[in-house]
mmCIF file of N, CA and C in Angstrom:
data_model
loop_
_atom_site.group_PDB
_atom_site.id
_atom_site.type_symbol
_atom_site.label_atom_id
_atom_site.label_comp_id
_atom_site.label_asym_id
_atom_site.label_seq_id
_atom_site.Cartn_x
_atom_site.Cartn_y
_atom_site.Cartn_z
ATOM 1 N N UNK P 1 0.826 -1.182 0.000
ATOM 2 C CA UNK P 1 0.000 0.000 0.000
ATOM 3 C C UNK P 1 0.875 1.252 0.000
ATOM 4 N N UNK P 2 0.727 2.387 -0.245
ATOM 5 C CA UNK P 2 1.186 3.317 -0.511
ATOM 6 C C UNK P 2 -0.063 4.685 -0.165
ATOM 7 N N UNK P 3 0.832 5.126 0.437
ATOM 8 C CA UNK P 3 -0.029 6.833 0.849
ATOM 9 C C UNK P 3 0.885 7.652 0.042
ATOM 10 N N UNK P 4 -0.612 8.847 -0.772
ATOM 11 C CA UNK P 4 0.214 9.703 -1.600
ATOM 12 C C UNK P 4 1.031 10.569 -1.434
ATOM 13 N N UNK P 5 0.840 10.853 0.167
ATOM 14 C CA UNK P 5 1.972 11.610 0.735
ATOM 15 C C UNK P 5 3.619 11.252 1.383
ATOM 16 N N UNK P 6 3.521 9.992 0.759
ATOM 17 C CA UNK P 6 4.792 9.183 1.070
ATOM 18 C C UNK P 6 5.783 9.342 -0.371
ATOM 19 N N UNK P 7 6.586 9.146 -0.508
ATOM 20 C CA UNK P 7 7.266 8.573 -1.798
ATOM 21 C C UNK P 7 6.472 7.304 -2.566
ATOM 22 N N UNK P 8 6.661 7.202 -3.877
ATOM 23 C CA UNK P 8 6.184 6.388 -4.623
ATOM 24 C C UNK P 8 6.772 5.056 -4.035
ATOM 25 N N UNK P 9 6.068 3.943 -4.224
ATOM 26 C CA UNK P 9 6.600 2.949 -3.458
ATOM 27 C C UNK P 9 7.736 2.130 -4.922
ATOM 28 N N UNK P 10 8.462 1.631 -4.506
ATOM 29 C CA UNK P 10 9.637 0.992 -5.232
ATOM 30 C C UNK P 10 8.783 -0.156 -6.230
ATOM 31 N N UNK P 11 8.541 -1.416 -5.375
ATOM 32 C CA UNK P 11 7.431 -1.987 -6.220
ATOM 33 C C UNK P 11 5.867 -2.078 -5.964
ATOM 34 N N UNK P 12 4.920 -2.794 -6.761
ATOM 35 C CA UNK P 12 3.726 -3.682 -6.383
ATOM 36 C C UNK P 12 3.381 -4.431 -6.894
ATOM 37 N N UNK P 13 2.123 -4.856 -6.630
ATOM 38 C CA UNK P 13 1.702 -6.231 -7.320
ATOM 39 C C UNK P 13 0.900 -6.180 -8.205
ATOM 40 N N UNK P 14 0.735 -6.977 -9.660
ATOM 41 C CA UNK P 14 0.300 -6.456 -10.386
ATOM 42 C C UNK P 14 -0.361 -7.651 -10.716
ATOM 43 N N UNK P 15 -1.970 -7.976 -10.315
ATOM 44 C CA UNK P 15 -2.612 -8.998 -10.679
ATOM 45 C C UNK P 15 -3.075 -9.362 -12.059
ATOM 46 N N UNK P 16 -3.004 -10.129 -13.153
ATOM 47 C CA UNK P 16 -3.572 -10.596 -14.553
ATOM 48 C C UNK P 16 -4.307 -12.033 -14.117
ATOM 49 N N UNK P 17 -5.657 -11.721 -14.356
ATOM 50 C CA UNK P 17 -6.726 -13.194 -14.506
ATOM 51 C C UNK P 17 -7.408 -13.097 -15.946
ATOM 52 N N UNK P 18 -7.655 -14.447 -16.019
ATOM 53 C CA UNK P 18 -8.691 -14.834 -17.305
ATOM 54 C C UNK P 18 -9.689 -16.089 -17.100
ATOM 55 N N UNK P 19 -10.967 -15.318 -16.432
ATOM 56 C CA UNK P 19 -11.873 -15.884 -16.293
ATOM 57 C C UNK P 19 -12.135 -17.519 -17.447
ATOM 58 N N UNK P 20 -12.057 -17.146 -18.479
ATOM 59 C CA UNK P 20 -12.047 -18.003 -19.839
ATOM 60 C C UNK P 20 -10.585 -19.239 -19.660
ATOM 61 N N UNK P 21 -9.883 -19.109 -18.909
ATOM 62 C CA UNK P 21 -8.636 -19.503 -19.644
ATOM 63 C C UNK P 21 -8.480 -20.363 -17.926
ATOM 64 N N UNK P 22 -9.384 -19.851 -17.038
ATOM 65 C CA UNK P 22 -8.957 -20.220 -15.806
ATOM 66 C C UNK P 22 -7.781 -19.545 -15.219
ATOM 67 N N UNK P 23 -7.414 -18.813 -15.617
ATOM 68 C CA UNK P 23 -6.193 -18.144 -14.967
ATOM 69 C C UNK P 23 -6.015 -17.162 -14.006
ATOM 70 N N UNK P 24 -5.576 -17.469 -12.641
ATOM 71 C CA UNK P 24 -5.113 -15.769 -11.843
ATOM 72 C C UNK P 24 -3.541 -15.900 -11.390
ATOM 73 N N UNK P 25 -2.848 -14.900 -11.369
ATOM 74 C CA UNK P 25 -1.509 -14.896 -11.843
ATOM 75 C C UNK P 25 -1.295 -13.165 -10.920
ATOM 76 N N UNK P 26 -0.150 -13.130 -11.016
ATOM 77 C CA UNK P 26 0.460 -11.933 -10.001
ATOM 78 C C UNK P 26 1.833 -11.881 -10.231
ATOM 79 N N UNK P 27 2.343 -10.897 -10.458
ATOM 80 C CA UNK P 27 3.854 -10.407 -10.358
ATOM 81 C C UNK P 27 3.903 -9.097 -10.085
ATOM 82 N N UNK P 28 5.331 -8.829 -9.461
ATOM 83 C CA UNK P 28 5.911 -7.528 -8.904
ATOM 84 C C UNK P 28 6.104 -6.667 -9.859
ATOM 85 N N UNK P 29 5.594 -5.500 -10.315
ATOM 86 C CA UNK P 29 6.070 -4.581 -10.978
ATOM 87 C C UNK P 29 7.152 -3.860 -10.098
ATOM 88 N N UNK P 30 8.344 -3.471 -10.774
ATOM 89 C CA UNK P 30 9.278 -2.405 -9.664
ATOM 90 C C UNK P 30 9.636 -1.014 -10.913
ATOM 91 N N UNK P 31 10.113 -0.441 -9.917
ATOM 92 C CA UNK P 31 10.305 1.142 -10.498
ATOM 93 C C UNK P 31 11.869 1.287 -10.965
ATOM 94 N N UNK P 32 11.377 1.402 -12.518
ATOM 95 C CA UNK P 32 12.833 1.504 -12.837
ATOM 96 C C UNK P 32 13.146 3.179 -13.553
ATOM 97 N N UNK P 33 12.170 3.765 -13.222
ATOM 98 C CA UNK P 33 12.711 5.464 -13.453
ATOM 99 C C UNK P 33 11.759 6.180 -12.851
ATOM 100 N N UNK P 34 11.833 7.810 -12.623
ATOM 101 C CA UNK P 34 11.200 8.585 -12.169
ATOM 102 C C UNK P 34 12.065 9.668 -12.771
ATOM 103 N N UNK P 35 10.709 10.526 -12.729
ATOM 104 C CA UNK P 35 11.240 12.391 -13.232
ATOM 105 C C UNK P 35 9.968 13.278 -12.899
ATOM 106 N N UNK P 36 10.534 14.416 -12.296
ATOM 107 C CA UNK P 36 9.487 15.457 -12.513
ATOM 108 C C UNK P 36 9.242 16.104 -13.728
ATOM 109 N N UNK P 37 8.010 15.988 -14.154
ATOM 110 C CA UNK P 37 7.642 16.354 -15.346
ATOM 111 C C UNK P 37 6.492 18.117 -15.273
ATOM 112 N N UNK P 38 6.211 18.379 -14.134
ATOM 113 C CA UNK P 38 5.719 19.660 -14.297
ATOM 114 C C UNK P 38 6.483 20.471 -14.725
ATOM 115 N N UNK P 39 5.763 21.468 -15.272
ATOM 116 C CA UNK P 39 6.497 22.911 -15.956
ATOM 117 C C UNK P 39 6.771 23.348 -15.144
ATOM 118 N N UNK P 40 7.962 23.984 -15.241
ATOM 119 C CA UNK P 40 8.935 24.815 -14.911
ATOM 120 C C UNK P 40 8.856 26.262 -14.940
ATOM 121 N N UNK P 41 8.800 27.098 -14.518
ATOM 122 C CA UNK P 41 9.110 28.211 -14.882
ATOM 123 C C UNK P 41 10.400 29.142 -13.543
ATOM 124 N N UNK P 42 10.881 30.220 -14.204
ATOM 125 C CA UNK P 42 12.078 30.302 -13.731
ATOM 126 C C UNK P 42 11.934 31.140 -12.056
ATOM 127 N N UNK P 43 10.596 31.496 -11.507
ATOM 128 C CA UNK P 43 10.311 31.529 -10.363
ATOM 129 C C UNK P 43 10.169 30.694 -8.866
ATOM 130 N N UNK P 44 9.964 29.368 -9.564
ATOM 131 C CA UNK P 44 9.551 28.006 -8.943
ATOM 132 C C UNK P 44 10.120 26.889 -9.889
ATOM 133 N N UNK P 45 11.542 26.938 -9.499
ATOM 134 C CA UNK P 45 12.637 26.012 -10.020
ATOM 135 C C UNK P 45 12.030 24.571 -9.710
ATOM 136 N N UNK P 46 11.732 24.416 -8.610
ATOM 137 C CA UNK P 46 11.261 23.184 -8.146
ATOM 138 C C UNK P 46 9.674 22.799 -7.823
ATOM 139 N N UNK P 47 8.794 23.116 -8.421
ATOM 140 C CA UNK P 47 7.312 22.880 -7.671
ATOM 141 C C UNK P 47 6.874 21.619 -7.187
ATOM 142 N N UNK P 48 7.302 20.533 -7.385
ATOM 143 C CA UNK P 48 6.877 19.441 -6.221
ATOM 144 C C UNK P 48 7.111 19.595 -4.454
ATOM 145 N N UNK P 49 7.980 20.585 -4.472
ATOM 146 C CA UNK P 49 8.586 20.794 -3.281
ATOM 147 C C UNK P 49 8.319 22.403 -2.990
ATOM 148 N N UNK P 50 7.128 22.706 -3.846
ATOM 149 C CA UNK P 50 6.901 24.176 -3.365
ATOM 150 C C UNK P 50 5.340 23.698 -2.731
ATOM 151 N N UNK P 51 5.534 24.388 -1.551
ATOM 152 C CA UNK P 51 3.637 24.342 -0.805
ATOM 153 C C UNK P 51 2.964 25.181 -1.766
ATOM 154 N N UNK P 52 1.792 24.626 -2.223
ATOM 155 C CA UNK P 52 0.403 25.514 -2.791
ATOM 156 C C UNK P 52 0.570 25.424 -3.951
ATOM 157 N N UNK P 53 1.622 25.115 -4.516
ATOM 158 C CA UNK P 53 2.231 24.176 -6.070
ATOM 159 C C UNK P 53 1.860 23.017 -6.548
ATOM 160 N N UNK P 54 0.782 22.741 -7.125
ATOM 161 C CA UNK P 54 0.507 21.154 -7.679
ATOM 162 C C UNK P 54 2.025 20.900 -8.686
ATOM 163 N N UNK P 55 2.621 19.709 -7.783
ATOM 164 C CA UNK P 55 3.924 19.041 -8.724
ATOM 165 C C UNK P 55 3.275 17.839 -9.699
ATOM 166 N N UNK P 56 4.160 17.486 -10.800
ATOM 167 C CA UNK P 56 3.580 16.138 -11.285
ATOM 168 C C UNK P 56 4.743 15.774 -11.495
ATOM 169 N N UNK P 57 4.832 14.241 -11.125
ATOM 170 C CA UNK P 57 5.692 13.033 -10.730
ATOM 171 C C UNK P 57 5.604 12.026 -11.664
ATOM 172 N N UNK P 58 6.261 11.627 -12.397
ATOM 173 C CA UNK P 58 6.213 10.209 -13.567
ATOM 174 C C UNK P 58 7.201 9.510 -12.884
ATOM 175 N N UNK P 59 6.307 7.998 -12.066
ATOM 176 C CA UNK P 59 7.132 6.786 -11.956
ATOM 177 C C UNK P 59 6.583 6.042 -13.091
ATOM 178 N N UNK P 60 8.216 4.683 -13.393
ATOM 179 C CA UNK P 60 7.596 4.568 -14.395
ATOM 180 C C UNK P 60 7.997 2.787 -13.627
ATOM 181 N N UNK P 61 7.007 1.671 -14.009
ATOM 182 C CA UNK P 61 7.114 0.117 -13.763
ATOM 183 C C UNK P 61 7.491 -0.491 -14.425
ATOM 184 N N UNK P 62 7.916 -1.484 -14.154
ATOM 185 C CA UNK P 62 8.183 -2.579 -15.492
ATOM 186 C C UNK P 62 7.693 -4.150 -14.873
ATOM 187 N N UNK P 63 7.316 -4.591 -15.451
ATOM 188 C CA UNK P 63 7.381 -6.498 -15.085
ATOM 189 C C UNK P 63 7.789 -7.114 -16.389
ATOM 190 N N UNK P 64 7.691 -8.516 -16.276
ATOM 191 C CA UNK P 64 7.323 -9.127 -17.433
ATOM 192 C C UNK P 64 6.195 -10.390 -17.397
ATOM 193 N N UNK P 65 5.255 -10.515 -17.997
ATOM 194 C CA UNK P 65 4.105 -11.509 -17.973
ATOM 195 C C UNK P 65 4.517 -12.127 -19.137
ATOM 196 N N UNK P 66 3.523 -13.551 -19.222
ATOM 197 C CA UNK P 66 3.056 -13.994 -20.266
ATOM 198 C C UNK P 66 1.611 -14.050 -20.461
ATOM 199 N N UNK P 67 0.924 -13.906 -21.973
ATOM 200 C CA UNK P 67 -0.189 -14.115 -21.518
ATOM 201 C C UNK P 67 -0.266 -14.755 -23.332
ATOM 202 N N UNK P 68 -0.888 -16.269 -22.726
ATOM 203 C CA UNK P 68 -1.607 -17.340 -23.516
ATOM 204 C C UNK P 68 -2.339 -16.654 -24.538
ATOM 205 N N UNK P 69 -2.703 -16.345 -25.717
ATOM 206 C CA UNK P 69 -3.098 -15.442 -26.795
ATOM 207 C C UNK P 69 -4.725 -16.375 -26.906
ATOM 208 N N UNK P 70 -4.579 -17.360 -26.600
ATOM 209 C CA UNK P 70 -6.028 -18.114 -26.427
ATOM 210 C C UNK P 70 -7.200 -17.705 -25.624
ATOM 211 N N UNK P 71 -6.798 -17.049 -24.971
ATOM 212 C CA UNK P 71 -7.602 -16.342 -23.796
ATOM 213 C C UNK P 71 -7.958 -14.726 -23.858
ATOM 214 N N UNK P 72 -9.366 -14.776 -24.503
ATOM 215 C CA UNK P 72 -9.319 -13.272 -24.659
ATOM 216 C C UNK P 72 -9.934 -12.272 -23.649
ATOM 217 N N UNK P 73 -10.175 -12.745 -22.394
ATOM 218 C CA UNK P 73 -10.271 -11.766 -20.893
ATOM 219 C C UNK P 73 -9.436 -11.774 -20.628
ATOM 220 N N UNK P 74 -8.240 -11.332 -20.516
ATOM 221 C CA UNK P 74 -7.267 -10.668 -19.587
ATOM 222 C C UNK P 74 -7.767 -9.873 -18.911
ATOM 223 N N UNK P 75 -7.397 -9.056 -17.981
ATOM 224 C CA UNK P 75 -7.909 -8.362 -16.638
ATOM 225 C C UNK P 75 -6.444 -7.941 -16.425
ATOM 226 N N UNK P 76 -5.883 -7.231 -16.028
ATOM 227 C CA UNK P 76 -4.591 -6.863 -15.027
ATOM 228 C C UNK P 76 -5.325 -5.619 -14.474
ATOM 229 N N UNK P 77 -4.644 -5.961 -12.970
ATOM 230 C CA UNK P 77 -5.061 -4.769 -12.220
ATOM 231 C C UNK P 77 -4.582 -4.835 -10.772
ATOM 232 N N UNK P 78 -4.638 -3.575 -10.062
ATOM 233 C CA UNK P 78 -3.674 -3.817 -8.712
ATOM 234 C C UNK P 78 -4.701 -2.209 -7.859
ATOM 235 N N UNK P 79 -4.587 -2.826 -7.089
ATOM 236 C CA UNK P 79 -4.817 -1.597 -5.894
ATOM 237 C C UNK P 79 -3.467 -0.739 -4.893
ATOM 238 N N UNK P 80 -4.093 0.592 -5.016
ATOM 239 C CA UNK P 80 -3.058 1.209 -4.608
ATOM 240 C C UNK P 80 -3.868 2.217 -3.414
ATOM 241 N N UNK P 81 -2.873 2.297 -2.322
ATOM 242 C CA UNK P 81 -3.577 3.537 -1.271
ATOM 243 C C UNK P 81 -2.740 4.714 -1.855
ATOM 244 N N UNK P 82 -3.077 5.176 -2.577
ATOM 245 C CA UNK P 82 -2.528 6.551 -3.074
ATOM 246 C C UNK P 82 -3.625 7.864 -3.845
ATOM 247 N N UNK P 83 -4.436 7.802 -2.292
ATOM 248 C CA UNK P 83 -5.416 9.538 -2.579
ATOM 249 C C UNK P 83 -4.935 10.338 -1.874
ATOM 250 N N UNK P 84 -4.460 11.348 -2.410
ATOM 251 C CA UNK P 84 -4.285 12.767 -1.624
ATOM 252 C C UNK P 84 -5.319 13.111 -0.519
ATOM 253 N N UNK P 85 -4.245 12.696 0.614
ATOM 254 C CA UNK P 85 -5.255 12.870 1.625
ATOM 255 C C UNK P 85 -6.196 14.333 2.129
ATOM 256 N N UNK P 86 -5.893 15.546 1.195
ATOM 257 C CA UNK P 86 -6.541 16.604 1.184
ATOM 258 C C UNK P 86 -8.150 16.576 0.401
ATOM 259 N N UNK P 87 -8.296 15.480 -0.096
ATOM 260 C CA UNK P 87 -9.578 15.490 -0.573
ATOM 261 C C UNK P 87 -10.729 15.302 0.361
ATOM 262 N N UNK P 88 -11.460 16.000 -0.537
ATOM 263 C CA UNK P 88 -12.876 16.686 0.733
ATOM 264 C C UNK P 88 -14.478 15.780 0.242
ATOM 265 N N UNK P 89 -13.922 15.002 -0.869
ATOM 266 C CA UNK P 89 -15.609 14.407 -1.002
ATOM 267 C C UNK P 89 -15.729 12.662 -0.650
ATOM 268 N N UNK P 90 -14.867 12.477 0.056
ATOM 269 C CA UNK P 90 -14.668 10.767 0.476
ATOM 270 C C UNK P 90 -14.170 11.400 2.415
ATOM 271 N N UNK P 91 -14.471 10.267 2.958
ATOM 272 C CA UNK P 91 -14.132 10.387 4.230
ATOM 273 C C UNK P 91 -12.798 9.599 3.878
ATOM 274 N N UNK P 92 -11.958 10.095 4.767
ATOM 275 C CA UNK P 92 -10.557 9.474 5.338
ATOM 276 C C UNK P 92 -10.368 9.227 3.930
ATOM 277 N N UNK P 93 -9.695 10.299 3.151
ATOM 278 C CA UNK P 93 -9.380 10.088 1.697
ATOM 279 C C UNK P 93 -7.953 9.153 1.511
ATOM 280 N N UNK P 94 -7.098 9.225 2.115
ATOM 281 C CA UNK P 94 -5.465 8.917 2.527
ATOM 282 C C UNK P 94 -5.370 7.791 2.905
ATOM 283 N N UNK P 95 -6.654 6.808 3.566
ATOM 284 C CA UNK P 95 -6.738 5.704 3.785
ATOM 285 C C UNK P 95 -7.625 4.387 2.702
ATOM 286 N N UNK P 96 -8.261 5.353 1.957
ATOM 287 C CA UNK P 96 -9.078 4.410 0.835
ATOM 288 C C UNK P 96 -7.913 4.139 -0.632
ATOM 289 N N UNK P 97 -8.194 3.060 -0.996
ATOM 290 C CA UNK P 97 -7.501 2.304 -2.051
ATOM 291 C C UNK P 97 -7.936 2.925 -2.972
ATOM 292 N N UNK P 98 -7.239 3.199 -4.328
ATOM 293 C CA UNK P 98 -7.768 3.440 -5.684
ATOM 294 C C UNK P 98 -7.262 1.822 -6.221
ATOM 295 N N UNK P 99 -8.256 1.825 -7.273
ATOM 296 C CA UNK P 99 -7.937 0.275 -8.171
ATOM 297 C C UNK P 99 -7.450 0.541 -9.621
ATOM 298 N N UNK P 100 -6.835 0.148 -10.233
ATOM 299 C CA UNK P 100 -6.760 0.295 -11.666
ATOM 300 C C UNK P 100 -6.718 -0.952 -12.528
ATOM 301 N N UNK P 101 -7.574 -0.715 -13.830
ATOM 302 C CA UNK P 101 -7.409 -1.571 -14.214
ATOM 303 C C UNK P 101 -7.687 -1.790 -16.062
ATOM 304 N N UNK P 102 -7.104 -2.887 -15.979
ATOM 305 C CA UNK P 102 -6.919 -3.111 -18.212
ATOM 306 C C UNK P 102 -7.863 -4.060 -18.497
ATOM 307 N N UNK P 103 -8.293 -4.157 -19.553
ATOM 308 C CA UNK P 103 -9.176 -5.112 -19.980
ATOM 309 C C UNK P 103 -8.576 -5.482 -21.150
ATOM 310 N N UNK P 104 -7.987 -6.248 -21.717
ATOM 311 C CA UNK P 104 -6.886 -7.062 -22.746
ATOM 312 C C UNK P 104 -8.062 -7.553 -23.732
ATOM 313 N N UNK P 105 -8.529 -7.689 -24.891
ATOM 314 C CA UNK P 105 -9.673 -8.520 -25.711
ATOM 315 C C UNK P 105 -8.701 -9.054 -26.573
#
């Protein structure tokens, strides 16, 4: 799990099932780069690290899967605790999971 006010976490888990194929399967994605990608301008050299500054952060994952080409549900998907705990329309925003997820056809 990961809180968005922590550092990006190094790895996670990255679930692929196929209902059709019988398959549920899991591997570690880990972080093999990061960069700040917000604009710049020459007042606020750094805005991830300026208060009242929305920064934007690109981690980037890698794994490697296989996936059987016979099977056309794939699913991959993983849960992450990473909501900015300043949000005002969920209770205890910083503690609820976001999910993400692919649908492969």
């Amino acid at each position: 799990m990961w809180n968005w006010n922590a550092s990006a976490p190094p790895t996670f888990i990255l679930d692929y099932n196929s209902n059709s194929c019988g398959s549920n399967n899991s591997s570690t994605m880990n972080q093999v780069s990061f960069q700040n990608i917000t604009p710049a301008c020459t007042s606020i050299p750094n805005p991830c690290n300026t208060p009242g500054i929305v920064g934007i952060e690109e981690y980037i994952y890698q794994t490697i899967i296989t996936l059987p080409n016979n099977c056309p549900d794939w699913i991959l998907s993983t849960c992450l605790n990473a909501r900015n705990g300043a949000i005002t329309t969920i209770t205890n925003p910083g503690g609820q999971d976001s999910m993400y997820t692919i649908r492969i056809k």
